[in-house]
mmCIF file of C-alpha atoms in Angstrom:
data_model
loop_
_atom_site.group_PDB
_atom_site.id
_atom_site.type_symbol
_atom_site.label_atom_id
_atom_site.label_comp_id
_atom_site.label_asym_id
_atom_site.label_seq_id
_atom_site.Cartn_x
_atom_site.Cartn_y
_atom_site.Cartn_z
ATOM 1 C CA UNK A 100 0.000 0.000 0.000
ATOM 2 C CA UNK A 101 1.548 3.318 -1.190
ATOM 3 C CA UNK A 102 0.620 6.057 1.519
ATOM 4 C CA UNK A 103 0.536 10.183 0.335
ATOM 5 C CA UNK A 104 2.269 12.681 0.847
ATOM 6 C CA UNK A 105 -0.104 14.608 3.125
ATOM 7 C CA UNK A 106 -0.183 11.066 5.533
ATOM 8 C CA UNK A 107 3.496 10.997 5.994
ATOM 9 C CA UNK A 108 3.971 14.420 6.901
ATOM 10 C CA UNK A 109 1.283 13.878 9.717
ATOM 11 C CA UNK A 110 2.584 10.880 10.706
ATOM 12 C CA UNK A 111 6.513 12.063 10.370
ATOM 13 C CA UNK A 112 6.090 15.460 11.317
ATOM 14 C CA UNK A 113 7.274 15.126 14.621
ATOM 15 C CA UNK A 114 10.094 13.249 13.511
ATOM 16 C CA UNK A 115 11.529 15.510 10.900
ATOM 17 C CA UNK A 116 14.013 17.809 12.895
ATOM 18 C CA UNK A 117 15.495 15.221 14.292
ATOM 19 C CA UNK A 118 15.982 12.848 10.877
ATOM 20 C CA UNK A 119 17.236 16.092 9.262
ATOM 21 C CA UNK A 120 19.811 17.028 11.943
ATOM 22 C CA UNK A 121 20.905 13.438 11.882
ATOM 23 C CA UNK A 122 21.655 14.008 8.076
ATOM 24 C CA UNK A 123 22.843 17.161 8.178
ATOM 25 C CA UNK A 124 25.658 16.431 11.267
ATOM 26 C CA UNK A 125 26.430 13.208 9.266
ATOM 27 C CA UNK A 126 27.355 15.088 5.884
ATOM 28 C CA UNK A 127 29.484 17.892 7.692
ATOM 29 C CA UNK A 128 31.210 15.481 9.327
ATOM 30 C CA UNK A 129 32.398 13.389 6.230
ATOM 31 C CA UNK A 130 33.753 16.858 5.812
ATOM 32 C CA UNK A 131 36.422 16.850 8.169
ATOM 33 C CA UNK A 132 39.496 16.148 7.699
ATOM 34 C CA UNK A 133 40.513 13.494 10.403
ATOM 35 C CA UNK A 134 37.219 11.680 9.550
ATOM 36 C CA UNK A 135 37.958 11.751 6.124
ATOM 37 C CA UNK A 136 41.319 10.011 7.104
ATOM 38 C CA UNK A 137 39.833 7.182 9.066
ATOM 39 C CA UNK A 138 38.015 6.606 6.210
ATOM 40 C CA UNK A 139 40.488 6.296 3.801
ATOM 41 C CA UNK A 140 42.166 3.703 6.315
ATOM 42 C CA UNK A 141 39.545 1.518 7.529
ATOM 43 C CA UNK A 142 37.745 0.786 4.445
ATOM 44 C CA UNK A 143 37.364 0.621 0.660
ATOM 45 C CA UNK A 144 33.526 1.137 0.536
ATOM 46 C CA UNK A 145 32.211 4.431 -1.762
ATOM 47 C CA UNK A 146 31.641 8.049 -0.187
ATOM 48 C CA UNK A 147 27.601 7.108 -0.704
ATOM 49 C CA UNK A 148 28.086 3.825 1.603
ATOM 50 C CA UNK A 149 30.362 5.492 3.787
ATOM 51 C CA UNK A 150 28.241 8.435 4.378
ATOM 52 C CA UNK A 151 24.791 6.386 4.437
ATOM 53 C CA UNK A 152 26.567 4.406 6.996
ATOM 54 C CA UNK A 153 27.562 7.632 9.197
ATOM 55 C CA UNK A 154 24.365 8.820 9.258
ATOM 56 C CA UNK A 155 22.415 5.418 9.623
ATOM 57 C CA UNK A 156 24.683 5.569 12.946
ATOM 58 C CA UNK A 157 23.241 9.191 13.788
ATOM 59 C CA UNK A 158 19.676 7.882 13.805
ATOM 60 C CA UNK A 159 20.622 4.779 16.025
ATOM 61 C CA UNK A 160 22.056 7.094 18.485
ATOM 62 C CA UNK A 161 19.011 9.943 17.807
ATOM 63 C CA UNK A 162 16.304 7.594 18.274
ATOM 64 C CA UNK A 163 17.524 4.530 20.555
ATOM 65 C CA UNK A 164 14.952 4.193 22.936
ATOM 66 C CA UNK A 165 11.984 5.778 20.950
ATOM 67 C CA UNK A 166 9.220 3.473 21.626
ATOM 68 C CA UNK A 167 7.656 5.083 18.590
ATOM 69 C CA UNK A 168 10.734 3.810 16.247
ATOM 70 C CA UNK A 169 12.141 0.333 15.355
ATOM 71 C CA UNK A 170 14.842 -0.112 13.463
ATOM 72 C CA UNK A 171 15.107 -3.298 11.081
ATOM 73 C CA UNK A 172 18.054 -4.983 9.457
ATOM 74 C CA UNK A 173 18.123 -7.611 6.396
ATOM 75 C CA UNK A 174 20.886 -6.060 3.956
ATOM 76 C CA UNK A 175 20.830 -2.608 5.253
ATOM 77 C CA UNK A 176 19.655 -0.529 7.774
ATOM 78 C CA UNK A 177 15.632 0.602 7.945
ATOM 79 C CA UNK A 178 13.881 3.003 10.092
ATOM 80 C CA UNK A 179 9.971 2.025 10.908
ATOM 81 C CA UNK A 180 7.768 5.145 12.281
ATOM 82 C CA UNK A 181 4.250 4.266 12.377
ATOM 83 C CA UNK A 182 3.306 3.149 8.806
ATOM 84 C CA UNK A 183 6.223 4.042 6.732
ATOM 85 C CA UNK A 184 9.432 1.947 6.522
ATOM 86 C CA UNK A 185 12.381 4.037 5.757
ATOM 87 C CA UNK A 186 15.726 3.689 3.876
ATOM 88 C CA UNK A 187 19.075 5.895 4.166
ATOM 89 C CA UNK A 188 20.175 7.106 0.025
ATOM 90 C CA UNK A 189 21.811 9.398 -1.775
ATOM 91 C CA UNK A 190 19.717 10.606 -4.769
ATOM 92 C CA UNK A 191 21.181 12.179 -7.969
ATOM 93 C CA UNK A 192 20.146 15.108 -9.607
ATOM 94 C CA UNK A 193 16.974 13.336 -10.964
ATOM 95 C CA UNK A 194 16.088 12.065 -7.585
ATOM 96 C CA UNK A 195 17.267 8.372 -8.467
ATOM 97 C CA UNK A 196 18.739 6.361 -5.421
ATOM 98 C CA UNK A 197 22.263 4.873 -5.778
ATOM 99 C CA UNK A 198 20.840 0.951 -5.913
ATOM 100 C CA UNK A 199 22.883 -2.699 -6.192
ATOM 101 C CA UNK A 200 19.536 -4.436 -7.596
ATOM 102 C CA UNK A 201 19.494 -7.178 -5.671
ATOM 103 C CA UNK A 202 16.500 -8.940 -4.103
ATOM 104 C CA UNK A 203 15.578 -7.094 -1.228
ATOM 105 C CA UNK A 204 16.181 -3.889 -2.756
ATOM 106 C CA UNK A 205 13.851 -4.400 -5.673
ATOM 107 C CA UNK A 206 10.919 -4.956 -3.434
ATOM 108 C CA UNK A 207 12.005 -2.015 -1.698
ATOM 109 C CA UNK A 208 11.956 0.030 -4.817
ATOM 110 C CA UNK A 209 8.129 -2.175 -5.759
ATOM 111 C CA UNK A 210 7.122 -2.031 -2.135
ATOM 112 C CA UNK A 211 6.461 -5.734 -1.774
ATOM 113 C CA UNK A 212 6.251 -6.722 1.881
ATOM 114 C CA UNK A 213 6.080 -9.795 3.854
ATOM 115 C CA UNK A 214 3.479 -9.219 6.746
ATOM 116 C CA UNK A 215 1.681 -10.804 9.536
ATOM 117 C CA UNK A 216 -2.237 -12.129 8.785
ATOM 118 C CA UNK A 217 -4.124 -8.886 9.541
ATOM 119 C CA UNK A 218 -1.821 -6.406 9.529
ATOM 120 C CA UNK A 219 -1.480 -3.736 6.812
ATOM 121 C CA UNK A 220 1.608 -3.303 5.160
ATOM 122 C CA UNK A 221 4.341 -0.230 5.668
ATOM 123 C CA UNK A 222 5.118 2.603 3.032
ATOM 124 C CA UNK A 223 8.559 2.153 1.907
ATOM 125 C CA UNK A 224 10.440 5.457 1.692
ATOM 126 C CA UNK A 225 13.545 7.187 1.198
ATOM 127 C CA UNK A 226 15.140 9.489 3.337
ATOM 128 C CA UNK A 227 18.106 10.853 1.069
ATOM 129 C CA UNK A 228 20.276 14.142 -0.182
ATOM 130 C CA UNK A 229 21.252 15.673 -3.198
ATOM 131 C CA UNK A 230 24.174 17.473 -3.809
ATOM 132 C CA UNK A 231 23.788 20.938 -5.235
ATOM 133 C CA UNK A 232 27.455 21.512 -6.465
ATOM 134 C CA UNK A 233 30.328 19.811 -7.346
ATOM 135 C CA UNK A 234 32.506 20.288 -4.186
ATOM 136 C CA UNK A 235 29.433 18.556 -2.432
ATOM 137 C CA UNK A 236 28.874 21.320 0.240
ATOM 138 C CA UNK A 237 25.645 22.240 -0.482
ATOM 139 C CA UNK A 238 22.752 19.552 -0.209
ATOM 140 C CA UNK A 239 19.026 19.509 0.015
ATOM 141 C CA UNK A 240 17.488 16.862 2.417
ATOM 142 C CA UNK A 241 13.938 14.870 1.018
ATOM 143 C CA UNK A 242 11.813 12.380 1.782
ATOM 144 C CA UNK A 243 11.125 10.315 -1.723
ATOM 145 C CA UNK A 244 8.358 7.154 -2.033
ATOM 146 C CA UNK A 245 9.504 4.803 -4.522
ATOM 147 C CA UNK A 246 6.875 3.036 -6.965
ATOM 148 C CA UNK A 247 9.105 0.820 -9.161
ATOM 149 C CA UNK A 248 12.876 0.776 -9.789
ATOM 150 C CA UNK A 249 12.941 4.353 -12.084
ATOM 151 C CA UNK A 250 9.238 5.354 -10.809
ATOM 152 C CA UNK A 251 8.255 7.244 -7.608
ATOM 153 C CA UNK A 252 4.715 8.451 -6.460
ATOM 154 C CA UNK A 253 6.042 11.675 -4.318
ATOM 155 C CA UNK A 254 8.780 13.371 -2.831
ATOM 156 C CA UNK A 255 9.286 16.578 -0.612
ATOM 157 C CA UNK A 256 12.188 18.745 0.829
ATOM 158 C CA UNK A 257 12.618 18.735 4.641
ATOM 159 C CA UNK A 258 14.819 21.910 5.464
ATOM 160 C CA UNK A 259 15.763 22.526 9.117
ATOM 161 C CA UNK A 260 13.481 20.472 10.314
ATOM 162 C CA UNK A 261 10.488 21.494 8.445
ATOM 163 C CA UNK A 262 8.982 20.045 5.443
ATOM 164 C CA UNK A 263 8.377 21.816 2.856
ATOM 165 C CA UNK A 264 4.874 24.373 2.602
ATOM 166 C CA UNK A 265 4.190 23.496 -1.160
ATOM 167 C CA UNK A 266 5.446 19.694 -2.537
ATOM 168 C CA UNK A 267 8.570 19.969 -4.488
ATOM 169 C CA UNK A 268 6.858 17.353 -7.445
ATOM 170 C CA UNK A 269 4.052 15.164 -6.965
ATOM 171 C CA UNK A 270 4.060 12.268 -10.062
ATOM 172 C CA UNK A 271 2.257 9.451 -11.365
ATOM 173 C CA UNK A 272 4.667 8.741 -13.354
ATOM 174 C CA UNK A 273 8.631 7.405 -13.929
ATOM 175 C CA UNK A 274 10.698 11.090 -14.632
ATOM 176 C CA UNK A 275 11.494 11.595 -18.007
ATOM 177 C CA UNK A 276 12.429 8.823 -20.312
ATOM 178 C CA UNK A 277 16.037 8.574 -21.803
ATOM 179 C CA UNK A 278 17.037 7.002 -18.289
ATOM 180 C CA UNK A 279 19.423 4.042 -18.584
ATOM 181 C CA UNK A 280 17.944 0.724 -17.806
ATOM 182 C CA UNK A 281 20.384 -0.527 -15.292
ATOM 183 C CA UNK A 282 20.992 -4.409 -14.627
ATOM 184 C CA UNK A 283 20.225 -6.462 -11.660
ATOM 185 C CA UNK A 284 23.425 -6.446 -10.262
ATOM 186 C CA UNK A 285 25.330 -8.336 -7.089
ATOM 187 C CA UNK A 286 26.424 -6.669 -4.406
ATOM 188 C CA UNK A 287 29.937 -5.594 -4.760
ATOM 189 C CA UNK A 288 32.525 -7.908 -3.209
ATOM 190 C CA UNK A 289 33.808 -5.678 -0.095
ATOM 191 C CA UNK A 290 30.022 -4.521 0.575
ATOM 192 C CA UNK A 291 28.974 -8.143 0.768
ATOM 193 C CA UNK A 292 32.230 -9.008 2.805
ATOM 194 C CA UNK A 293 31.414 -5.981 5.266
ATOM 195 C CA UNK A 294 28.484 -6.815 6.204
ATOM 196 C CA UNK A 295 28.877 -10.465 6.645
ATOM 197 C CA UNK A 296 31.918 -9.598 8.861
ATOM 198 C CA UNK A 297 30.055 -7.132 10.966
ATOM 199 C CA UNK A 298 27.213 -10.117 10.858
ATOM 200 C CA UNK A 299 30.327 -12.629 12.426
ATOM 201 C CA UNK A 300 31.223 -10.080 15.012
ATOM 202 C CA UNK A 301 27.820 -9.552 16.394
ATOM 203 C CA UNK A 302 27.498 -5.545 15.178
ATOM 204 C CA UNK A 303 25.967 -3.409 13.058
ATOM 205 C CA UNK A 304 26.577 -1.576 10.020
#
């Protein structure tokens, strides 16, 4: 069941301030300079993985505790607040996630669900940025729901803690055609080998 717009910001209203400030500390510090060197020497991963990671991390901290959030792990981190199931991405500029196609992922991206008898499934969504320049200083923070692999029903900025007053796009449609059909694709050989080593060790990504 895809949700709208004007349900999640009721529902994640109260939430917003704090999932943007998570993002927002996360990017500035990737920043820094003696983070940016621990990177380089503790792992191989990409700047997206690396940074989804840091601020997956921010929300774990922000919301441990909150009886109102759950957080739920099968390849990757996601957040559950009430009826909406939420994901950590990077979008580019036409609001596309960075995906690996596997599995899981593509009922992500088709919100397929595996549920208990009686109980309604979640909205998937994404809570991602998007750089605004090449340096990658300047970002905008949005909440995107995904309706295929290239398709998504609605997105809207959170700024400060706010959503938006008037939705950035709302779309029944994929964006504009030209896109690249991309390939279901493995995950790549250290991402698989992180996370199965974090799985042996008994911690989180």
């Amino acid at each position: 069941m895809i949700r709208g717009e004007d349900e999640a910001r009721q529902e994640l209203g109260p939430y917003l301030e704090r999932m943007y400030r998570c993002v927002d500390e996360a990017l500035c510090d990737y920043l820094k300079q003696d983070y940016a060197g621990l990177k380089n020497r503790l792992t191989k991963r990409s700047d997206s993985s690396n940074r989804n990671d840091l601020i997956v991390a921010k929300l774990l901290g922000e919301f441990d505790g909150d009886a109102e959030v759950a957080f739920l792990k099968y390849y990757r981190y996601s957040m559950l607040i009430g009826n909406f199931s939420i994901r950590v991405k990077k979008f580019d500029e036409s609001f596309r996630p960075n995906n690996i196609y596997i599995q899981l992922v593509l009922d992500f991206l088709t919100q397929q669900h595996s549920t208990l008898p009686g109980m309604e499934p979640p909205t998937n969504i994404d809570l991602g940025y998007k750089f605004n320049d090449e340096m990658e200083t300047e970002y905008g923070v949005f909440l995107r729901c995904p309706e295929g692999r290239k398709s998504y029903r609605w997105y809207m900025e959170i700024s400060g803690g706010e959503a938006a007053s008037e939705p950035i796009r709302m779309v029944d449609s994929p964006p504009p055609s030209g896109l690249d059909t991309e390939r279901l694709a493995k995950p790549k050989r250290e991402e698989v080998e992180h996370d199965e080593a974090n799985q042996d060790a008994g911690t989180d990504n």
